Short mmCIF file of C-alpha atoms in Angstrom, two decimals:
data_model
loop_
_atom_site.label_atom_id
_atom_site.label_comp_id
_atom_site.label_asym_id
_atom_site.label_seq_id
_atom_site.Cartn_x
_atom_site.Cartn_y
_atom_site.Cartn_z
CA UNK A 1055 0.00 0.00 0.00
CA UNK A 1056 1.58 3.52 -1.10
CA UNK A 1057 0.67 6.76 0.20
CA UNK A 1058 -0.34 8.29 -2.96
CA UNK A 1059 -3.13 5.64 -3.28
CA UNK A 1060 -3.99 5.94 0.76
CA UNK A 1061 -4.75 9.71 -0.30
CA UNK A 1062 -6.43 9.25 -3.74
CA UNK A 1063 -8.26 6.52 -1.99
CA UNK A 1064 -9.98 8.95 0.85
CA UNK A 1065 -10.30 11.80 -1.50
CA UNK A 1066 -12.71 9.25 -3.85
CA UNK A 1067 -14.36 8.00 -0.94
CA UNK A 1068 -15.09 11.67 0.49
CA UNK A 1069 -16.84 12.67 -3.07
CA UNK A 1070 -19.00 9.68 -3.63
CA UNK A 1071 -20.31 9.74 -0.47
CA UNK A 1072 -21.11 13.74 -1.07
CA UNK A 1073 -22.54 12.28 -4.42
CA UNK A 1074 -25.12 10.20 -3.17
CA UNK A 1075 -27.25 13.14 -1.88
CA UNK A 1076 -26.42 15.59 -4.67
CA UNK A 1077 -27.52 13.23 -7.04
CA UNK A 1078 -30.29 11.99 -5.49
CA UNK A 1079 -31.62 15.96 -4.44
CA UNK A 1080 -31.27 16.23 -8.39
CA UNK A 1081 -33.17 13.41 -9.71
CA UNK A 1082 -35.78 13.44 -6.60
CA UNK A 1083 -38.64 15.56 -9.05
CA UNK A 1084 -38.68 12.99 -11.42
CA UNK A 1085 -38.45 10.10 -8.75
CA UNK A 1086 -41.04 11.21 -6.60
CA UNK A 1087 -43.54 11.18 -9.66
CA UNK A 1088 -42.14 7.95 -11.77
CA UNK A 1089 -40.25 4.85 -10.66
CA UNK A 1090 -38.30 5.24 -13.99
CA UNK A 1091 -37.07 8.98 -12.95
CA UNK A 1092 -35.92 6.72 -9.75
CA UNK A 1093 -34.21 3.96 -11.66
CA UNK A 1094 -32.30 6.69 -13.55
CA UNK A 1095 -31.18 8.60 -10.53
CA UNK A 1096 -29.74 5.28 -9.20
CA UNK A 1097 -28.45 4.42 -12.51
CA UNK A 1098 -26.72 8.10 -12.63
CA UNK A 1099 -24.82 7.48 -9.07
CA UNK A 1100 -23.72 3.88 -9.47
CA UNK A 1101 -22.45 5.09 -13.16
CA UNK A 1102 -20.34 7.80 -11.50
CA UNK A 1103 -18.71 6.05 -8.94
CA UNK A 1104 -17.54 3.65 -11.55
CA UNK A 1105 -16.32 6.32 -13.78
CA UNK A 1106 -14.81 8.25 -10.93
CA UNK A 1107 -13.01 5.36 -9.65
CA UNK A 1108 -11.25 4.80 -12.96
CA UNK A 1109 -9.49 7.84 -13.13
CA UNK A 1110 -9.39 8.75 -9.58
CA UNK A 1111 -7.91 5.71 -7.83
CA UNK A 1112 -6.68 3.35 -11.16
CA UNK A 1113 -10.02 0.74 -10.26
CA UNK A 1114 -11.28 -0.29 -13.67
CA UNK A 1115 -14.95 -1.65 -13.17
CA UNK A 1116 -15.38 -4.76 -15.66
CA UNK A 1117 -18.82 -6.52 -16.19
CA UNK A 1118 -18.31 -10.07 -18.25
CA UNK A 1119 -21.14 -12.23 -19.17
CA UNK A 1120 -24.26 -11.60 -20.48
CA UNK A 1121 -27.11 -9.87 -18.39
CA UNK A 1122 -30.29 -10.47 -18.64
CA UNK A 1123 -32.65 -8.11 -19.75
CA UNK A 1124 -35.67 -10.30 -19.14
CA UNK A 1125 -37.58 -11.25 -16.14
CA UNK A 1126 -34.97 -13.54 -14.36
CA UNK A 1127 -33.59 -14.61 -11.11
CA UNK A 1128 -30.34 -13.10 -10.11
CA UNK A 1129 -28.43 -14.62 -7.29
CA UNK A 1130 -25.08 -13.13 -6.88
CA UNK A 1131 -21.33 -13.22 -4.50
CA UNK A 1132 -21.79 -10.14 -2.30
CA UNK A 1133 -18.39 -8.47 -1.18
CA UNK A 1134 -18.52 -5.02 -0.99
CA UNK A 1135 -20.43 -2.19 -2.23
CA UNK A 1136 -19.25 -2.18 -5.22
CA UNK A 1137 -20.31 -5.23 -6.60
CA UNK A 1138 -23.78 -3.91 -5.47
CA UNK A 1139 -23.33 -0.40 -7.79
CA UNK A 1140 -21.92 -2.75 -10.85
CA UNK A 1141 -24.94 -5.58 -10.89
CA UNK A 1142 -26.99 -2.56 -10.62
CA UNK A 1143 -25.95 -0.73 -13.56
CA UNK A 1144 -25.58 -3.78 -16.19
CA UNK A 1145 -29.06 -4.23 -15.55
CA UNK A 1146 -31.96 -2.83 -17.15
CA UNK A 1147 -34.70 -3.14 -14.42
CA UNK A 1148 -32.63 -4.42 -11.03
CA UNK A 1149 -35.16 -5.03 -7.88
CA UNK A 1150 -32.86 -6.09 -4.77
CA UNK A 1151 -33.97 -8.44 -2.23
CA UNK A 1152 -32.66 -6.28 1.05
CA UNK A 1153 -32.47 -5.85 4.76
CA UNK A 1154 -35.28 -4.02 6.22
CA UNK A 1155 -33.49 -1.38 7.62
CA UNK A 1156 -32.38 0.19 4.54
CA UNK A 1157 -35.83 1.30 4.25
CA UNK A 1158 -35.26 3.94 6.61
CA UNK A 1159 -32.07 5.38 5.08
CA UNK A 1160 -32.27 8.61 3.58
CA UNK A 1161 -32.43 8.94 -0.10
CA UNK A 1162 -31.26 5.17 -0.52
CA UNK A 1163 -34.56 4.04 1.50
CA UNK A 1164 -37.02 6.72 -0.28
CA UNK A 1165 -35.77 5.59 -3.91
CA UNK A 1166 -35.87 1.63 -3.00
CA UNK A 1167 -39.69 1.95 -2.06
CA UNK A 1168 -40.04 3.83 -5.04
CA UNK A 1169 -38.74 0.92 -7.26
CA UNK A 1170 -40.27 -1.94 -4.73
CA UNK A 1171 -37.23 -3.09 -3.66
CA UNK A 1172 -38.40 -6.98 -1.51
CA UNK A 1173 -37.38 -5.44 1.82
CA UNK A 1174 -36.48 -8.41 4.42
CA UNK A 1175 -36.28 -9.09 8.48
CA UNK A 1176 -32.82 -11.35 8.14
CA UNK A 1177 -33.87 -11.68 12.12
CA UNK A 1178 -37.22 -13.90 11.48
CA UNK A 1179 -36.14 -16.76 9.05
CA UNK A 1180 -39.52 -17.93 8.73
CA UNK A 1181 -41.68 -14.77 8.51
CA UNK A 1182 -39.27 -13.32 6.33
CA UNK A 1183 -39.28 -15.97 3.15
CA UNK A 1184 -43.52 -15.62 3.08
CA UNK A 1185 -43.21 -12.11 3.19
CA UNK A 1186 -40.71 -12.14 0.68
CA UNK A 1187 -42.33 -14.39 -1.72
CA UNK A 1188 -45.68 -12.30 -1.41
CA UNK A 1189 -43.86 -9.10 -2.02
CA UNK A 1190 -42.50 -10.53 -5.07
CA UNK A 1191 -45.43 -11.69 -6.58
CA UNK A 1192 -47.01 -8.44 -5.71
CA UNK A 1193 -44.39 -7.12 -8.09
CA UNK A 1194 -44.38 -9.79 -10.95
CA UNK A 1195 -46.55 -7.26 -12.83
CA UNK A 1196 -43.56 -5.24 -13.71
CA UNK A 1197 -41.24 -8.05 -14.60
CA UNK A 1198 -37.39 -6.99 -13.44
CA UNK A 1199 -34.34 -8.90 -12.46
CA UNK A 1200 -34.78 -9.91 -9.11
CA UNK A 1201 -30.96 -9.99 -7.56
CA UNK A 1202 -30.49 -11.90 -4.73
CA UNK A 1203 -27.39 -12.60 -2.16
CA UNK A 1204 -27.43 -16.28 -1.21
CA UNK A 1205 -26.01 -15.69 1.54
CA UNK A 1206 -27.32 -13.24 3.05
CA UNK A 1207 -24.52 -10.97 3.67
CA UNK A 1208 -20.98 -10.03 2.47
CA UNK A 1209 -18.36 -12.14 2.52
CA UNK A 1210 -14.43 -11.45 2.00
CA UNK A 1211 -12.50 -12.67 -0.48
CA UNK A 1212 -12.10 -16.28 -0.43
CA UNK A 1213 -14.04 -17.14 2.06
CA UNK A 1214 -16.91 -19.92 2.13
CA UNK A 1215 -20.32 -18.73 3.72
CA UNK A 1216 -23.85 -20.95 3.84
CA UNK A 1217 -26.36 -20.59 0.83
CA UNK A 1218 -29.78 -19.63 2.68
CA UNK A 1219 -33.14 -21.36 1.50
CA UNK A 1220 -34.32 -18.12 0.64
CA UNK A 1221 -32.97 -18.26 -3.34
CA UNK A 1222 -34.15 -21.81 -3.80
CA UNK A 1223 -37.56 -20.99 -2.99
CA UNK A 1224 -37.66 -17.73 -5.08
CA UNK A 1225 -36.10 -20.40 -8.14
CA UNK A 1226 -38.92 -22.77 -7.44
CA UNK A 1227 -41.93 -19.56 -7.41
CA UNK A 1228 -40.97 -17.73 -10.19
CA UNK A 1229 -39.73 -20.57 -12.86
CA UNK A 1230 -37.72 -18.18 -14.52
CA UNK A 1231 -34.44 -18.65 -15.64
CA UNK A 1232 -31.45 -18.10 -12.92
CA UNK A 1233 -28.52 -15.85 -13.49
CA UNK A 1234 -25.56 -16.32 -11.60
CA UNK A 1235 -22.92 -13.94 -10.62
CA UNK A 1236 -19.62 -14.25 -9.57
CA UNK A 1237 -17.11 -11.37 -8.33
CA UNK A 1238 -13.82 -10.42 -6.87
CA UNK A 1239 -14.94 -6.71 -5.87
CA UNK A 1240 -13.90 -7.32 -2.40
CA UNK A 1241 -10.37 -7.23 -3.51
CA UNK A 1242 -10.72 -3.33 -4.16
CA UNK A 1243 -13.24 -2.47 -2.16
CA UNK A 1244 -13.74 -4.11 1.21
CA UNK A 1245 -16.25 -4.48 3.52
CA UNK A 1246 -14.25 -2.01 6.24
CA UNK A 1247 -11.08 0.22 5.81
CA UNK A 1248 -10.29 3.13 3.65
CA UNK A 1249 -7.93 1.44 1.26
CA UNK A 1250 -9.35 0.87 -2.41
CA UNK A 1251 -6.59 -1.29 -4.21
CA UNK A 1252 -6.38 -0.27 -8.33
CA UNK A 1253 -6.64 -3.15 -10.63
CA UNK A 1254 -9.79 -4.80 -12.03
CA UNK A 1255 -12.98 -5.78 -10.53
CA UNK A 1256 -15.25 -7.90 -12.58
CA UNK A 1257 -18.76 -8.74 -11.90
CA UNK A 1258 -19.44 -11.90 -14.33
CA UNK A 1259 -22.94 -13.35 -15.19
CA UNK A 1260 -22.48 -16.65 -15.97
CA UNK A 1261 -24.75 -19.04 -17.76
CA UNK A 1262 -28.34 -19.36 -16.35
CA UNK A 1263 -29.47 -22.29 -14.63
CA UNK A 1264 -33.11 -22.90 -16.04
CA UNK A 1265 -36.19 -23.83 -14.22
CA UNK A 1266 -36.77 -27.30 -12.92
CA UNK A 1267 -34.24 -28.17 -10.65
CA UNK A 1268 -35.32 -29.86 -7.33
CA UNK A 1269 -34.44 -27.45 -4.05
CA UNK A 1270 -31.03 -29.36 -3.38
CA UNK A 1271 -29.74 -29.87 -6.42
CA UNK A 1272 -30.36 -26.01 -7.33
CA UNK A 1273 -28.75 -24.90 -4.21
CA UNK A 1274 -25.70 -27.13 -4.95
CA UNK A 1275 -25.27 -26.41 -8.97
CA UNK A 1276 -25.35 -22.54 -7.67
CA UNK A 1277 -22.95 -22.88 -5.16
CA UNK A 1278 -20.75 -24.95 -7.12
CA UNK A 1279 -21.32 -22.62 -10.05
CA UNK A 1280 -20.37 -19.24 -7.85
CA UNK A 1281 -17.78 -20.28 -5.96
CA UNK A 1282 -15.50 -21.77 -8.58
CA UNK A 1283 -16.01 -18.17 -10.60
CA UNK A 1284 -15.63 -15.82 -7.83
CA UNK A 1285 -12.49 -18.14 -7.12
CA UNK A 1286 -10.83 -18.37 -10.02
CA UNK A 1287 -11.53 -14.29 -10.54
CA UNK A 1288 -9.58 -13.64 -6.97
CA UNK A 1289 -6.90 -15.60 -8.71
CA UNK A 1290 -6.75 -13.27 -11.59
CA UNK A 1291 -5.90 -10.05 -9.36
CA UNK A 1292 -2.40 -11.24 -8.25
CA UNK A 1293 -3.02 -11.01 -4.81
CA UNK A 1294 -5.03 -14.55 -4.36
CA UNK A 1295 -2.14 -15.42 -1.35
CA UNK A 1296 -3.15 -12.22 1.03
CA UNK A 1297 -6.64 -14.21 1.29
CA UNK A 1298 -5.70 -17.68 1.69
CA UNK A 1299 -6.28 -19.57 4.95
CA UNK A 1300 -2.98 -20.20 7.32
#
């Protein structure tokens, strides 16, 4: 770690956290009167952190794959932010499954109820897959890509983390076809710290699992199916060895 990039790396973290409420002050008119005014003000702020982190601290933002721009099932490695603002912006009509509190966030919360966003209790297992599931359906009338973390939160870098029930059920409702994505964001951007490390982060949609797999076997051809990605992509930034396991 150099000092030049320590500094770079604050200064781009100070303005895109002062962009999030500019932005979303600028696009609020439209958003407050159409979801699609809402979806471009989110579009607007996840496209300039990308750009700005190109130029600002050498972190080239890389999607691979093809996303869909159908109705589809999105399930997707979750290690930082980043990867977040990236799925976001390669797709056309994103709706996140998130945690309940970040309905109550300022600007983020006001512009996810805007684009029903499935909002989630992670503390009530039970309560929170029927709720899910009904707000879903609710919201099948404006087909989207429904993304998805398996498991349920972020996790570093090489790390293995449960997949929850949650997707599996959501694969068996909506019989649409499944879009998995891998990543090595965390790399660059992790979960706590200051640091952002240049290189490349990738985001990669890999090739859809369709319909008609039993619960079990689904869970295990996704995990199988992310892991090995999001693997082999922390293998293609160099630095595989700082996350390996003593």
């Amino acid at each position: 770690m150099n000092l030049l990039q320590w500094v770079r790396s604050i200064i781009f973290i100070v303005q895109a956290t002062v962009m999030l409420p500019v932005i979303g002050l600028l696009w609020a008119p439209w958003a407050m009167v159409s979801k699609r005014g809402a979806y471009a003000g989110c579009h607007a702020y996840a496209g300039w952190v990308i750009w700005t982190a190109g130029w600002m601290i050498n972190l080239r933002c890389e999607v691979r794959g093809t996303p869909p721009d159908m109705a589809a099932l999105v399930p997707a490695k979750h290690q930082s932010f980043l990867d977040i603002l990236m799925i976001y912006h390669a797709l056309p009509s994103a709706k996140f499954v998130m945690k309940n509190q970040l309905r109550w966030s300022p600007i983020l919360g006001q512009y996810a109820t805007k684009m029903q966003m499935v909002f989630v209790d992670r503390g009530k297992r039970g309560a929170a897959i029927t709720k899910m599931l009904a707000d879903v359906e609710a919201g099948q009338r404006e087909p989207g890509q429904l993304v998805i973390y398996p498991q349920g939160t972020r996790s570093p870098p090489g790390t293995k983390m449960p997949y929850k029930v949650g997707t599996a059920v959501l694969y068996e409702q909506l019989q649409q076809p499944c879009y998995p994505v891998a990543t090595n964001a965390g790399v660059f951007w992790p979960r706590r710290g200051l640091y952002r490390r240049p290189g490349v982060a990738v985001v990669d949609f890999l090739e859809p699992i369709a319909p008609g797999l039993s619960r079990d076997a689904f869970v295990a051809e996704l995990e199988k199916r992310i892991e090995t990605a999001s693997d082999a992509l922390l293998k293609e930034t160099g630095v595989a060895h700082l996350y390996e396991k003593n």
